[in-house]
Short mmCIF file of C-alpha atoms in Angstrom, two decimals:
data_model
loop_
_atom_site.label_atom_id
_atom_site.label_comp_id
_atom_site.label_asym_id
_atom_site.label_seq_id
_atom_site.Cartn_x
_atom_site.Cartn_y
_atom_site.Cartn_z
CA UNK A 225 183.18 -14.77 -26.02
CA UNK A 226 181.61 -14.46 -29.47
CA UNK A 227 178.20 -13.71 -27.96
CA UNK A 228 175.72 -14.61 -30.64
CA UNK A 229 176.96 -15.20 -33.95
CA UNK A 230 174.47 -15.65 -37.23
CA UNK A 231 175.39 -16.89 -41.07
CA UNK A 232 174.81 -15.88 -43.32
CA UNK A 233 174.87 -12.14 -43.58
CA UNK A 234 173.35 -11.55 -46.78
CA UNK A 235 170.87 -14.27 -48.88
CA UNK A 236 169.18 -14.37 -51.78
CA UNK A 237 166.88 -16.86 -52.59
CA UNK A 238 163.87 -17.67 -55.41
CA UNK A 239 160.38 -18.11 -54.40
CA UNK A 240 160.11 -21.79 -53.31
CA UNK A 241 163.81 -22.14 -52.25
CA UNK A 242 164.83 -23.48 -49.05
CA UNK A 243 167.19 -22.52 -46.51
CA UNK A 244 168.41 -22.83 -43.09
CA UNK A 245 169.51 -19.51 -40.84
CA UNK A 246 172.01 -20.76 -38.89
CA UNK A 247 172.34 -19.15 -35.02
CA UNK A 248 174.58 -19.79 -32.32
CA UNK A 249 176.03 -18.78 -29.01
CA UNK A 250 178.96 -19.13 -26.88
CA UNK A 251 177.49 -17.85 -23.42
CA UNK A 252 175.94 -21.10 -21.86
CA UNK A 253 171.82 -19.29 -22.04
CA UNK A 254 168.90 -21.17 -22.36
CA UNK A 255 166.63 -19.24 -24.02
CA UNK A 256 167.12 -18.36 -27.62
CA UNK A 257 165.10 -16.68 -30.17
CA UNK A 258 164.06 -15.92 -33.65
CA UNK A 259 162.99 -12.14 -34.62
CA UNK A 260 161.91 -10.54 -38.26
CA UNK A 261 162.57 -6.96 -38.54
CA UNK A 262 160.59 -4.99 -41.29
CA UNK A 263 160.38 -2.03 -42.01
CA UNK A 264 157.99 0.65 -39.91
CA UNK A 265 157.44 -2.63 -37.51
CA UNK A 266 158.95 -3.26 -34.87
CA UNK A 267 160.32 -7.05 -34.51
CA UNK A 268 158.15 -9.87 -34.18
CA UNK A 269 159.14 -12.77 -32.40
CA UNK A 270 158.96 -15.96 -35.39
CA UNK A 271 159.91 -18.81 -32.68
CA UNK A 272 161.87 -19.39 -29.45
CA UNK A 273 163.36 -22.28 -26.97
CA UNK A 274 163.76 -22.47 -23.01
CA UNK A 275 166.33 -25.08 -23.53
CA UNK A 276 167.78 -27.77 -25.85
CA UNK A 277 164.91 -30.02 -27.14
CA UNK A 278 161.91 -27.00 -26.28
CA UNK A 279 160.85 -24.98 -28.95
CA UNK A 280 157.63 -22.85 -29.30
CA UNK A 281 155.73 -20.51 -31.73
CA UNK A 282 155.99 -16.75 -31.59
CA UNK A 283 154.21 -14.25 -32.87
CA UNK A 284 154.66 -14.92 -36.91
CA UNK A 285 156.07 -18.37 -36.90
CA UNK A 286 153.97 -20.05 -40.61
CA UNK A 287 156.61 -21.01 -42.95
CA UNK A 288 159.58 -21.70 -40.42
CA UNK A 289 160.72 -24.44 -38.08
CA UNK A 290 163.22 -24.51 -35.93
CA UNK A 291 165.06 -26.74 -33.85
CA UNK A 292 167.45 -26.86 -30.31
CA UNK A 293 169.40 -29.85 -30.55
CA UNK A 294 172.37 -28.76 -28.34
CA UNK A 295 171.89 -25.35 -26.09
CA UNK A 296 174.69 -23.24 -28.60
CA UNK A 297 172.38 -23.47 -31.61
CA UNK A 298 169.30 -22.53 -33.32
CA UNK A 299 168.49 -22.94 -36.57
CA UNK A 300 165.89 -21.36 -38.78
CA UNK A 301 164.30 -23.39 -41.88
CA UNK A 302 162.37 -21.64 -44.69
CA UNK A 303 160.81 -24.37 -45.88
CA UNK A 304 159.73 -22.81 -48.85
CA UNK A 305 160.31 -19.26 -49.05
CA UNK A 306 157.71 -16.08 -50.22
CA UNK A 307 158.41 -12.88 -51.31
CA UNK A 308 156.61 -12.05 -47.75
CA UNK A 309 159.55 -13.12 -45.93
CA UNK A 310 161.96 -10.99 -47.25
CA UNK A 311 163.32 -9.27 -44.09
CA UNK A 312 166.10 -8.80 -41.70
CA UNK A 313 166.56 -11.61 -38.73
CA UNK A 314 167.69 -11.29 -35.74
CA UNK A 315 168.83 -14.31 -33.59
CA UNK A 316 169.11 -13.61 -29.66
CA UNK A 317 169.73 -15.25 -26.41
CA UNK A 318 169.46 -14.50 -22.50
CA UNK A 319 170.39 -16.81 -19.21
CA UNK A 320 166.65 -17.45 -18.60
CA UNK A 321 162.71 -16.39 -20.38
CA UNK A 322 161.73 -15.87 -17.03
CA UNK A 323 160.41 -12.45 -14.91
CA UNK A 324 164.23 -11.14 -13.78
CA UNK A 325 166.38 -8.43 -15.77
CA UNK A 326 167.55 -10.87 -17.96
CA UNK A 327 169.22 -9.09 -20.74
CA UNK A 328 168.74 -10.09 -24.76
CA UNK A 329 171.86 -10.35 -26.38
CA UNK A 330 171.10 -10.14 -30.03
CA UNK A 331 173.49 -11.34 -33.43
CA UNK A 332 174.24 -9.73 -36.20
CA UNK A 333 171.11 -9.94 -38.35
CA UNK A 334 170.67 -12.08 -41.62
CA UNK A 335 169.41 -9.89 -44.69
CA UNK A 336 167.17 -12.10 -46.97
CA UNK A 337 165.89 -11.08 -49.96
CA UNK A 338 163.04 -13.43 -52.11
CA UNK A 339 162.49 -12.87 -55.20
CA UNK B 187 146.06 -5.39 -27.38
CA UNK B 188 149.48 -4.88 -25.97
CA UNK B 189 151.25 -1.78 -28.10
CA UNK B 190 154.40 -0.22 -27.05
CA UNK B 191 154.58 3.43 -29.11
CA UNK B 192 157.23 5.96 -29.53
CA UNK B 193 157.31 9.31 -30.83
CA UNK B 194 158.79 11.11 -32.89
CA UNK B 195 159.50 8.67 -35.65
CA UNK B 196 162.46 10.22 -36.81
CA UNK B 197 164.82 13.09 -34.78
CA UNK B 198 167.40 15.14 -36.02
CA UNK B 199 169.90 17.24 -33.63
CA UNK B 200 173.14 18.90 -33.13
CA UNK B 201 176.14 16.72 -31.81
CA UNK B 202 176.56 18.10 -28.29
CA UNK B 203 172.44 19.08 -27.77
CA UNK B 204 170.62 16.45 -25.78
CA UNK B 205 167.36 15.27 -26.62
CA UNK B 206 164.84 13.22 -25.04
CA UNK B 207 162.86 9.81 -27.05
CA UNK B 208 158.86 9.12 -25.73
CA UNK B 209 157.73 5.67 -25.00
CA UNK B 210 153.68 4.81 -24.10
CA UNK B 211 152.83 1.62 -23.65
CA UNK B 212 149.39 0.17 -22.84
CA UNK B 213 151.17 -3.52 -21.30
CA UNK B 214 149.81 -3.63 -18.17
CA UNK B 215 150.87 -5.62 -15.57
CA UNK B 216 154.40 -5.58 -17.48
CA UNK B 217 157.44 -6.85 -15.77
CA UNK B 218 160.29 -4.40 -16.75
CA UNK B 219 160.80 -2.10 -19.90
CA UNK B 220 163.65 -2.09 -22.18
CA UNK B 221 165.75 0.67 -24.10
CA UNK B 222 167.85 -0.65 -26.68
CA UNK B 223 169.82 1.08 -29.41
CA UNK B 224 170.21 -0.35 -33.11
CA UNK B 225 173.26 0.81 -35.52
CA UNK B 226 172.34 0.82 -38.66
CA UNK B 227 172.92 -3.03 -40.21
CA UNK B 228 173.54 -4.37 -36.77
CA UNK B 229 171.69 -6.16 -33.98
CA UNK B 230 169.94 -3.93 -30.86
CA UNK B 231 172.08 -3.12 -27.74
CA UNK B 232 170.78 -3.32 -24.75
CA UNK B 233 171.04 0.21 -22.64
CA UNK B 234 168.92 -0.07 -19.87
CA UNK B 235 165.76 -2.30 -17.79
CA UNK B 236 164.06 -1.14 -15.40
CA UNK B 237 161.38 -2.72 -13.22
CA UNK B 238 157.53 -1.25 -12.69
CA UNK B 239 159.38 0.04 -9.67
CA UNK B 240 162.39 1.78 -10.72
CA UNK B 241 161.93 5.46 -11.78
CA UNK B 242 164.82 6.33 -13.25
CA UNK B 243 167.87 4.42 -14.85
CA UNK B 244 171.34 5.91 -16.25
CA UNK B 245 173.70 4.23 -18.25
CA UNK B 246 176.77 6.83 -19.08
CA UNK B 247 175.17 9.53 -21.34
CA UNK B 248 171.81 7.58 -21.40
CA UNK B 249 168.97 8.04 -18.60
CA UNK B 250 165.72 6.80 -18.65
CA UNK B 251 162.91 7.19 -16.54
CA UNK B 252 159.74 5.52 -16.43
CA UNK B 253 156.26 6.47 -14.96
CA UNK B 254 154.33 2.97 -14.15
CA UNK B 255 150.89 5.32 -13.25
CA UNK B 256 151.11 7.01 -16.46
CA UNK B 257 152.75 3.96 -18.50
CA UNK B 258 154.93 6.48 -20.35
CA UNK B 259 158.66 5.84 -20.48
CA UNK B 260 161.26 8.37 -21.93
CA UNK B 261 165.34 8.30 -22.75
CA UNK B 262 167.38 11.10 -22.11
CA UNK B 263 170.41 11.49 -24.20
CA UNK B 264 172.95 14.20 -22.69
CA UNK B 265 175.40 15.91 -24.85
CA UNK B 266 174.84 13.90 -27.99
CA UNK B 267 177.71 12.16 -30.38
CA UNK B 268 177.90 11.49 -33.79
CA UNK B 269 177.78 7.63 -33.08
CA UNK B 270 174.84 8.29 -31.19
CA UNK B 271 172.58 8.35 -34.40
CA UNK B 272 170.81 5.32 -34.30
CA UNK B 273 167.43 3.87 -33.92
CA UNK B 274 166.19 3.74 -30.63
CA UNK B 275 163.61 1.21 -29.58
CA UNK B 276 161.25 0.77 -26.37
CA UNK B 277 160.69 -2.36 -25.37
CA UNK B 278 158.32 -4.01 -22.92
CA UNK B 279 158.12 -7.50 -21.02
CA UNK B 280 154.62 -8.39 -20.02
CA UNK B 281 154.47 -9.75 -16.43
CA UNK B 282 154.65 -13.61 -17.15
CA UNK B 283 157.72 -13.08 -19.20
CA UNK B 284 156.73 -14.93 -21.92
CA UNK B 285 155.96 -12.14 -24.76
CA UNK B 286 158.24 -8.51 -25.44
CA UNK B 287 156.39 -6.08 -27.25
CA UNK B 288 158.70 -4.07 -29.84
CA UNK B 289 157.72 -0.59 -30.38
CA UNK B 290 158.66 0.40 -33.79
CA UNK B 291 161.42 2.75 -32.53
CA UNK B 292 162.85 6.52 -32.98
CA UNK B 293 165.81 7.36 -35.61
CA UNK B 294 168.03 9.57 -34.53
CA UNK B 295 170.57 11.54 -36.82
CA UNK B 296 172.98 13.48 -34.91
CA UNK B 297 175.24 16.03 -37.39
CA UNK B 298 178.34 18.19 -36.58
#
């Protein structure tokens, strides 16, 4: 297994540019989510889904959508991106969102930088 | 407001000395509590969960323990490694599952 796997690594974009985080995983899980990481914070959830065709906010979720069109992959859209939301992100999945021990598996990260 | 804090900020010791990471957290009812460990430039790892239940935890070289009355949660690290420097974050699930709290985590530098 690949576990979760995120492209690109590194992106740099212009204010107003759009682009799409891409986010996917090999391990069959439900839930997946969408975390910025900044620094002397700890992450903040941006948006997550229980399943293919469910998403929902998180903590920090103006200026991105996502979608779950299949249960391997999920997307994250700048729509138009801000200085503000240069940051590291971290895609991650688990087998369920609910009350057991499920364990977050998390990718890579994505470093974007807006200038 | 839910807060998950660890102290120090920043740790430096000798490979080979342990040292133990803090954890308070003001969740309350919380479901279990997370230790994860982040390499620099890469995603966290999970290293241990433990229910409101469980005291204690060990995972190799790693032990936690966790004091629901007191809500303070620590992570031993026994005879420490050069790839052990890292940062280490605390992490709580609230009791409906739907939110983790992220504390903001404790970098630690181990040097020969």
């Amino acid at each position: 297994n690949a576990g979760v796997t995120q492209t690109p690594k590194f992106q740099v974009l212009k204010t107003g540019q759009s682009m799409t985080l891409q986010c996917a995983q090999d391990m069959n899980h439900e839930y997946m989510s969408w975390y910025r990481q900044d620094p002397g914070m700890g992450l903040r959830l941006i948006h997550y889904s229980v399943g293919a065709g469910i998403t929902d906010q998180g903590e920090v979720p103006n200026g991105y959508n996502v979608s779950r069109s299949t249960t391997e992959d999920f997307p994250l859209r700048l729509l138009s991106a801000a200085p503000s939301q240069t940051s590291v992100y971290f895609c991650a999945s688990s087998p369920s969102s609910g009350t057991g021990s499920n364990e977050q598996f998390f990718g890579p990260g994505t470093r974007l930088t807006v200038l | 407001k839910n807060q998950v804090e660890q102290s120090p900020q920043s740790l430096i010791i000798l490979e080979g000395k342990n040292c133990t990471l803090q954890c308070n957290y003001t969740v309350s009812p919380f479901s279990n509590l997370r230790w994860y460990k982040q390499d620099t430039g890469r995603g966290p790892v999970s290293l241990t969960i433990m229910t409101f239940s469980e005291n204690t935890k060990s995972n190799g070289r790693y032990t936690a323990t966790l004091d629901a009355d007191t809500k303070q949660s620590s992570l031993h690290i026994t005879a420490s490694q050069l790839s052990d420097s890292a940062s280490y974050i605390c992490v709580v699930l609230n009791q409906a599952g739907t939110a983790l709290i992220f504390g903001k985590g404790t970098t630690l530098s181990v040097s020969s």
